[in-house]
Short mmCIF file of C-alpha atoms and ligand atoms in Angstrom, two decimals:
data_model
loop_
_atom_site.label_atom_id
_atom_site.label_comp_id
_atom_site.label_asym_id
_atom_site.label_seq_id
_atom_site.Cartn_x
_atom_site.Cartn_y
_atom_site.Cartn_z
CA MET F 148 -2.69 -9.27 53.10
CA ALA F 149 -1.27 -12.48 54.30
CA ASP F 150 1.28 -10.67 56.70
CA LYS F 151 -1.63 -8.42 57.99
CA LYS F 152 -3.38 -9.00 61.34
CA VAL F 153 -7.19 -9.71 60.48
CA ILE F 154 -9.64 -7.73 62.33
CA ALA F 155 -13.14 -9.32 62.26
CA VAL F 156 -15.67 -6.77 62.19
CA ILE F 157 -19.34 -7.38 63.10
CA GLY F 158 -21.66 -4.64 62.13
CA SER F 159 -19.40 -3.95 58.96
CA THR F 160 -22.20 -2.36 56.90
CA GLY F 161 -23.55 -0.26 59.87
CA THR F 162 -22.51 2.87 61.70
CA GLN F 163 -20.05 1.36 64.34
CA GLY F 164 -18.39 -1.41 62.34
CA GLY F 165 -18.54 0.69 59.06
CA GLY F 166 -16.37 3.23 60.77
CA LEU F 167 -13.84 0.74 61.91
CA CYS F 168 -13.63 -0.96 58.41
CA ASP F 169 -13.09 2.65 56.82
CA ALA F 170 -10.43 3.34 59.34
CA ILE F 171 -8.87 0.01 58.52
CA LEU F 172 -9.07 0.27 54.80
CA SER F 173 -7.80 3.92 54.96
CA ASP F 174 -4.57 2.96 56.40
CA PRO F 175 -3.20 0.47 54.03
CA THR F 176 0.28 0.58 55.87
CA GLY F 177 -1.17 0.01 59.24
CA GLY F 178 -0.70 -3.68 59.34
CA PHE F 179 -4.24 -4.70 59.57
CA ALA F 180 -6.58 -6.28 57.22
CA CYS F 181 -10.55 -5.80 57.46
CA ARG F 182 -12.81 -8.92 57.53
CA ALA F 183 -16.15 -7.44 57.11
CA ILE F 184 -18.87 -9.56 58.40
CA THR F 185 -22.53 -9.40 57.22
CA ARG F 186 -25.63 -11.38 56.95
CA ASP F 187 -25.89 -10.34 53.20
CA PRO F 188 -22.52 -10.19 51.21
CA GLY F 189 -24.72 -9.26 48.17
CA LYS F 190 -26.03 -5.79 49.60
CA ASP F 191 -24.50 -2.64 48.26
CA LYS F 192 -22.47 -1.66 51.46
CA ALA F 193 -20.90 -5.03 51.53
CA LYS F 194 -19.72 -4.80 47.91
CA ALA F 195 -18.39 -1.30 48.46
CA LEU F 196 -16.28 -2.75 51.19
CA ALA F 197 -15.11 -5.56 49.06
CA ALA F 198 -14.15 -3.04 46.30
CA ARG F 199 -11.93 -1.24 48.83
CA GLY F 200 -10.10 -4.43 49.63
CA ALA F 201 -12.24 -5.82 52.69
CA GLU F 202 -12.80 -9.68 52.67
CA VAL F 203 -16.55 -10.05 53.10
CA VAL F 204 -17.66 -12.89 55.08
CA LYS F 205 -21.20 -14.10 55.70
CA ALA F 206 -22.17 -14.71 59.31
CA ASP F 207 -25.14 -14.07 61.64
CA LEU F 208 -25.09 -13.12 65.43
CA ASP F 209 -27.86 -15.70 66.16
CA ASP F 210 -25.73 -18.63 64.50
CA VAL F 211 -22.52 -19.24 66.75
CA GLU F 212 -21.22 -21.68 64.36
CA SER F 213 -21.26 -19.13 61.32
CA LEU F 214 -19.42 -16.82 63.76
CA LYS F 215 -16.85 -19.33 64.63
CA ARG F 216 -15.99 -19.82 60.79
CA ALA F 217 -15.88 -15.87 60.40
CA PHE F 218 -13.47 -15.30 63.34
CA ALA F 219 -11.31 -18.35 62.32
CA GLY F 220 -7.62 -17.27 61.82
CA ALA F 221 -8.53 -13.61 62.73
CA TYR F 222 -6.29 -11.56 65.06
CA ALA F 223 -8.98 -9.59 66.61
CA VAL F 224 -12.84 -9.20 66.72
CA TYR F 225 -14.90 -6.09 66.98
CA GLY F 226 -18.18 -7.02 68.69
CA VAL F 227 -21.44 -4.95 68.37
CA THR F 228 -25.01 -6.15 68.50
CA ASN F 229 -28.04 -4.25 67.21
CA PHE F 230 -30.61 -3.75 69.82
CA TRP F 231 -32.83 -1.53 67.61
CA GLU F 232 -33.47 -4.39 65.18
CA HIS F 233 -35.41 -6.22 67.64
CA PHE F 234 -35.83 -4.30 70.82
CA SER F 235 -35.13 -7.36 73.02
CA ALA F 236 -32.59 -7.24 75.87
CA ASP F 237 -32.57 -11.04 76.01
CA LYS F 238 -31.86 -11.38 72.36
CA GLU F 239 -29.04 -8.80 72.58
CA LYS F 240 -27.46 -10.76 75.42
CA ALA F 241 -27.85 -14.03 73.39
CA GLN F 242 -25.98 -12.42 70.43
CA ALA F 243 -23.26 -11.11 72.88
CA LYS F 244 -22.74 -14.63 74.33
CA ASN F 245 -22.32 -15.81 70.69
CA ILE F 246 -19.54 -13.25 69.95
CA ALA F 247 -17.78 -14.17 73.06
CA GLU F 248 -18.01 -17.99 72.63
CA ALA F 249 -16.84 -17.79 68.84
CA ALA F 250 -14.03 -15.51 69.88
CA ARG F 251 -12.99 -17.70 72.41
CA ALA F 252 -13.17 -20.78 69.95
CA ALA F 253 -11.09 -18.78 67.50
CA GLY F 254 -8.25 -17.83 70.21
CA VAL F 255 -8.32 -14.26 68.82
CA THR F 256 -5.63 -11.89 70.49
CA HIS F 257 -7.89 -8.88 71.19
CA VAL F 258 -11.69 -8.22 71.17
CA ILE F 259 -13.38 -5.07 71.57
CA TRP F 260 -16.91 -5.40 73.03
CA SER F 261 -19.10 -2.26 72.17
CA THR F 262 -20.91 -1.90 75.23
CA LEU F 263 -22.72 0.83 77.69
CA GLU F 264 -23.25 1.28 81.37
CA ASP F 265 -25.53 -0.61 83.66
CA THR F 266 -28.16 2.17 84.44
CA ARG F 267 -29.59 0.21 87.14
CA LYS F 268 -26.51 0.98 89.40
CA LEU F 269 -27.37 4.67 89.28
CA MET F 270 -30.71 4.22 91.08
CA ALA F 271 -31.89 2.42 94.02
CA PRO F 272 -34.56 -0.60 93.03
CA ASP F 273 -37.29 1.30 94.68
CA ASP F 274 -36.55 4.71 92.79
CA LYS F 275 -39.79 5.68 90.98
CA ARG F 276 -38.42 8.25 88.65
CA MET F 277 -38.75 5.95 85.69
CA PRO F 278 -40.38 2.52 85.03
CA PHE F 279 -38.53 -0.76 84.67
CA LEU F 280 -38.66 -2.13 81.15
CA GLN F 281 -38.76 -5.72 79.93
CA GLY F 282 -39.08 -6.91 83.31
CA LYS F 283 -35.88 -5.79 85.17
CA TYR F 284 -34.11 -3.09 83.10
CA ARG F 285 -33.99 0.77 83.33
CA VAL F 286 -32.70 1.23 79.99
CA PRO F 287 -32.57 -2.20 78.37
CA HIS F 288 -29.94 -1.53 75.60
CA PHE F 289 -27.68 -0.26 78.12
CA ASP F 290 -28.35 -2.61 80.86
CA ALA F 291 -28.22 -5.81 78.65
CA LYS F 292 -25.03 -4.71 77.04
CA ALA F 293 -23.60 -4.33 80.44
CA GLU F 294 -24.66 -7.43 81.76
CA ALA F 295 -23.19 -9.12 78.59
CA ASN F 296 -19.80 -7.70 79.67
CA ALA F 297 -19.75 -10.93 81.88
CA TYR F 298 -19.36 -13.10 78.59
CA PHE F 299 -16.12 -11.71 77.68
CA GLU F 300 -14.46 -12.46 80.95
CA GLY F 301 -11.32 -14.50 80.52
CA LEU F 302 -10.92 -13.21 76.79
CA PRO F 303 -8.55 -10.23 75.97
CA THR F 304 -11.13 -7.79 75.90
CA THR F 305 -11.32 -3.98 75.90
CA TYR F 306 -14.99 -2.82 76.85
CA LEU F 307 -15.73 0.27 74.75
CA VAL F 308 -18.24 2.30 76.37
CA THR F 309 -19.70 4.34 73.49
CA SER F 310 -21.90 7.79 73.43
CA PHE F 311 -24.86 9.01 71.64
CA TYR F 312 -24.50 9.51 67.99
CA TRP F 313 -25.28 12.84 66.66
CA ASP F 314 -26.31 10.99 63.58
CA ASN F 315 -29.32 10.06 65.31
CA PHE F 316 -30.78 13.44 64.59
CA TYR F 317 -31.00 12.49 60.88
CA LEU F 318 -31.16 8.74 61.03
CA PHE F 319 -33.95 8.25 63.57
CA GLY F 320 -35.79 11.52 63.50
CA LEU F 321 -34.32 12.70 66.69
CA GLY F 322 -33.40 16.06 65.43
CA PRO F 323 -35.13 19.58 65.39
CA LYS F 324 -38.23 19.80 63.08
CA LYS F 325 -39.78 22.54 61.07
CA ASP F 326 -43.64 23.02 61.32
CA ASP F 327 -45.95 24.25 58.65
CA LYS F 328 -45.49 27.73 59.64
CA GLY F 329 -41.81 27.40 58.94
CA VAL F 330 -40.83 27.48 63.03
CA TYR F 331 -37.91 25.16 63.88
CA SER F 332 -38.34 23.38 67.46
CA TRP F 333 -36.89 20.54 69.13
CA THR F 334 -38.39 18.40 71.74
CA LEU F 335 -36.38 16.36 74.12
CA PRO F 336 -36.31 15.70 77.89
CA LEU F 337 -33.05 16.62 78.44
CA GLY F 338 -33.29 19.82 80.48
CA ASN F 339 -30.02 21.71 80.62
CA ALA F 340 -27.91 18.70 80.90
CA LYS F 341 -24.63 18.24 78.73
CA VAL F 342 -25.03 15.01 76.72
CA ALA F 343 -22.09 12.88 75.96
CA GLY F 344 -22.15 12.82 72.04
CA ILE F 345 -20.16 11.63 69.13
CA ALA F 346 -20.10 11.33 65.35
CA GLY F 347 -21.09 7.67 64.58
CA GLU F 348 -18.21 7.20 62.34
CA ASP F 349 -15.76 8.31 65.39
CA ILE F 350 -16.72 5.09 67.41
CA GLY F 351 -15.01 2.77 64.73
CA LYS F 352 -12.05 5.18 64.03
CA THR F 353 -11.46 5.36 67.96
CA ALA F 354 -11.82 1.21 68.11
CA TYR F 355 -9.22 1.19 65.43
CA GLY F 356 -6.95 3.44 67.67
CA VAL F 357 -7.50 0.74 70.58
CA PHE F 358 -6.64 -2.29 68.33
CA LYS F 359 -3.43 -0.32 67.11
CA ALA F 360 -2.68 0.43 70.75
CA GLY F 361 -2.86 -3.35 71.36
CA ALA F 362 -2.33 -4.90 74.84
CA GLN F 363 -2.17 -1.67 76.65
CA TYR F 364 -6.14 -1.42 76.66
CA ILE F 365 -6.99 -5.15 77.17
CA GLY F 366 -8.86 -5.67 80.21
CA LYS F 367 -9.70 -2.20 80.26
CA THR F 368 -12.75 -0.19 80.06
CA VAL F 369 -12.39 2.82 77.68
CA GLY F 370 -15.45 5.16 77.69
CA ILE F 371 -15.33 7.63 74.43
CA VAL F 372 -17.18 10.83 73.65
CA GLY F 373 -16.66 13.45 70.89
CA GLN F 374 -18.12 16.56 72.73
CA ALA F 375 -20.63 17.00 75.51
CA LEU F 376 -23.19 19.79 74.86
CA THR F 377 -26.71 20.73 76.07
CA VAL F 378 -29.40 20.61 73.57
CA ARG F 379 -29.46 24.46 73.71
CA GLU F 380 -26.04 24.54 72.58
CA MET F 381 -26.53 22.03 69.73
CA ALA F 382 -29.52 23.86 68.80
CA ASP F 383 -27.66 27.18 68.33
CA LYS F 384 -24.95 25.40 66.31
CA ILE F 385 -27.39 23.81 63.92
CA ALA F 386 -29.28 27.18 63.51
CA LYS F 387 -26.02 28.68 62.78
CA GLY F 388 -24.78 26.08 60.73
CA LEU F 389 -28.11 25.71 58.70
CA GLY F 390 -28.58 29.46 58.42
CA LEU F 391 -31.85 29.40 60.35
CA SER F 392 -33.08 32.43 62.66
CA GLY F 393 -33.45 30.06 65.40
CA ILE F 394 -34.73 26.64 67.00
CA GLN F 395 -37.12 26.46 69.73
CA TYR F 396 -36.19 23.92 72.59
CA HIS F 397 -39.09 22.33 74.53
CA ALA F 398 -37.56 20.45 77.50
CA VAL F 399 -40.28 18.18 78.26
CA GLU F 400 -40.36 15.88 81.17
CA PRO F 401 -39.35 12.31 80.63
CA ASP F 402 -42.76 10.94 81.48
CA ALA F 403 -44.28 13.09 78.78
CA TYR F 404 -41.81 11.79 76.11
CA ARG F 405 -42.21 8.28 77.36
CA GLY F 406 -45.82 8.62 76.40
CA PHE F 407 -45.43 10.02 72.98
CA GLY F 408 -46.16 6.52 71.55
CA PHE F 409 -43.59 5.87 68.78
CA PRO F 410 -41.59 2.61 69.04
CA GLY F 411 -38.99 2.86 71.62
CA ALA F 412 -40.38 6.07 73.27
CA ASP F 413 -40.29 4.58 76.83
CA GLU F 414 -36.64 3.19 76.27
CA LEU F 415 -35.47 6.49 74.95
CA GLY F 416 -37.34 8.36 77.55
CA ASN F 417 -35.64 6.16 80.19
CA MET F 418 -32.31 6.82 78.41
CA PHE F 419 -32.62 10.67 78.15
CA GLN F 420 -33.57 10.77 81.72
CA VAL F 421 -30.30 8.93 82.64
CA TYR F 422 -28.38 11.46 80.53
CA ARG F 423 -30.43 14.22 82.23
CA ASP F 424 -30.51 13.15 85.92
CA PHE F 425 -27.01 11.42 86.08
CA GLU F 426 -25.18 14.09 83.85
CA ALA F 427 -22.03 13.80 86.09
CA GLN F 428 -21.72 10.03 86.16
CA VAL F 429 -22.47 9.72 82.42
CA LEU F 430 -19.97 12.34 81.51
CA GLY F 431 -17.34 11.01 84.27
CA ALA F 432 -17.45 7.66 82.39
CA ARG F 433 -16.29 8.99 79.17
CA SER F 434 -13.01 10.83 78.34
CA GLU F 435 -12.71 13.10 75.46
CA ALA F 436 -9.10 13.50 75.88
CA LEU F 437 -8.62 9.63 75.55
CA THR F 438 -10.62 9.41 72.80
CA ARG F 439 -8.68 12.03 70.86
CA GLN F 440 -5.49 10.60 71.71
CA LEU F 441 -6.77 7.22 70.25
CA ASN F 442 -8.51 9.11 67.22
CA PRO F 443 -6.72 12.22 66.54
CA GLY F 444 -9.31 13.09 63.80
CA LEU F 445 -12.20 13.13 66.33
CA LEU F 446 -14.90 15.37 65.00
CA THR F 447 -16.36 18.34 67.21
CA PHE F 448 -19.94 18.64 66.86
CA ASP F 449 -19.34 21.74 64.59
CA ALA F 450 -16.95 19.56 62.39
CA TRP F 451 -19.61 16.80 62.45
CA LEU F 452 -22.35 19.09 61.25
CA ALA F 453 -20.32 20.46 58.37
CA LYS F 454 -20.01 17.16 57.01
CA ASN F 455 -23.65 16.15 57.55
CA ARG F 456 -25.39 19.46 57.04
CA ASP F 457 -27.54 18.38 54.15
CA LYS F 458 -28.72 15.32 55.97
CA VAL F 459 -29.54 17.23 58.91
CA ARG F 460 -31.33 20.06 56.97
CA ALA F 461 -33.54 17.29 55.05
CA SER F 462 -34.49 15.72 58.28
CA THR F 463 -36.07 18.93 59.81
CA GLU F 464 -38.72 18.84 57.11
CA PRO F 465 -41.98 17.65 58.23
CA ALA F 466 -42.97 14.34 56.94
CA PRO F 467 -45.26 14.50 53.54
CA ALA F 468 -48.94 14.42 54.64
CA ALA F 469 -50.65 10.93 54.09
CA THR F 470 -52.88 10.70 51.08
N1 LIG S 226 -27.47 5.25 68.02
C1 LIG S 226 -26.73 5.61 69.03
O1 LIG S 226 -26.67 6.81 69.52
C2 LIG S 226 -26.05 4.44 69.98
C3 LIG S 226 -25.04 4.88 71.02
C4 LIG S 226 -24.43 3.95 71.53
C5 LIG S 226 -24.70 2.54 71.42
N2 LIG S 226 -25.56 2.17 70.40
C6 LIG S 226 -25.75 0.87 70.00
O2 LIG S 226 -25.20 0.55 68.64
C7 LIG S 226 -25.90 -0.67 68.27
C8 LIG S 226 -26.06 -0.48 66.91
O3 LIG S 226 -24.91 -0.34 66.08
P1 LIG S 226 -24.77 0.60 64.51
O4 LIG S 226 -25.36 1.79 64.89
O5 LIG S 226 -23.53 0.40 64.27
O6 LIG S 226 -25.92 -0.35 64.02
P2 LIG S 226 -26.51 -0.12 62.44
O7 LIG S 226 -25.73 1.26 61.71
O8 LIG S 226 -27.95 0.01 62.61
O9 LIG S 226 -26.07 -1.48 61.67
C9 LIG S 226 -26.58 -2.47 62.23
C10 LIG S 226 -25.12 -3.57 61.82
O10 LIG S 226 -25.52 -4.55 62.76
C11 LIG S 226 -25.26 -6.00 61.76
N3 LIG S 226 -26.18 -6.86 62.38
C12 LIG S 226 -27.46 -6.56 62.87
N4 LIG S 226 -28.02 -7.96 63.13
C13 LIG S 226 -27.10 -8.81 63.00
C14 LIG S 226 -27.02 -10.19 62.86
N5 LIG S 226 -27.99 -10.96 63.43
N6 LIG S 226 -26.04 -11.06 62.57
C15 LIG S 226 -24.92 -10.16 61.91
N7 LIG S 226 -24.85 -8.73 61.70
C16 LIG S 226 -25.95 -8.29 62.35
C17 LIG S 226 -25.89 -5.46 60.36
O11 LIG S 226 -25.21 -6.21 59.53
P3 LIG S 226 -26.08 -6.78 58.18
O12 LIG S 226 -27.52 -6.25 58.17
O13 LIG S 226 -25.21 -6.48 56.97
O14 LIG S 226 -26.17 -8.30 58.14
C18 LIG S 226 -25.18 -3.87 60.44
O15 LIG S 226 -23.89 -3.76 60.09
C19 LIG S 226 -27.16 -0.66 69.04
O16 LIG S 226 -27.10 -1.95 69.95
C20 LIG S 226 -27.24 0.57 69.81
O17 LIG S 226 -27.74 0.28 71.18
C21 LIG S 226 -26.06 3.28 69.59
#
């Protein structure tokens, strides 16, 4: 361990950081050690990482001093914030600022900041196709991360532009659903656009490839994607993979989707509209070839589905009726 380069991983118990910890721990001769950061070292996922050889360290993104301690002596930092825990662009930026400040204090050699594009640059300020949210954002969890890029200036940073996780279909109920007549349907405001998607686990695995490549990607923006597919294409693959006769696709308008009323419906409505209306720009900002070069095991949609078939199937079931 002593001669290995320590990568301090924020979000180690989550999708992105968890994939990176798994990549480091699965490569014992790779020259890197995993420092898994969590607010709760006692949780099962943290204990599982410790059992595999990770150094588990407690820190909180809201407490910059805890991050400085957690990054001390590390070679590199993987920085990610979790918008969906609080839904606040301001809080996300404050947490990103803390990551950058602590990485600067620790003098690390490489930082990966998990970011997204500034969707405001795709539309004129008076474009009425979608509302502004939280005062000045089109898609707050994209735009806040892009604004936060500025905190990392002057640090040896790779800006990792991620893609939509296919795992959202079972993790957040965004996948197809079966109705009480056994008919499967999928409602998304994505028209016929190809959506830049990725297996969640591949974000961390690709980040590991960036760390292994080292200085080559410092100061660079790396846009990653597993495969770009339309909803129709994904629906057909899921139907085939689950042995269903078919999945109906209801390509609703973004305005209707924003009105569905669930928490984050307006945010997701705007995000999906960006994927739909600015398909070329979103796809152009990501390279499947580079992602595969950094992560040769990159999963296609079919390979991801084969690994997650049971979870996807379970998520199609209607929620049990309230009693
Ligand atoms: N879902 C998508 O399709 C998608 C696509 C692109 C980008 N993203 C972005 O990905 C981010 C979420 O990443 P994820 O999916 O890997 O998250 P996740 O699986 O929900 O896990 C969240 C991770 O963040 C850590 N965390 C949250 N708040 C923290 C705090 N205050 N201090 C320390 N650690 C904290 C948690 O650690 P502990 O709970 O153990 O402390 C946990 O490991 C979001 O900002 C989202 O915008 C998502």
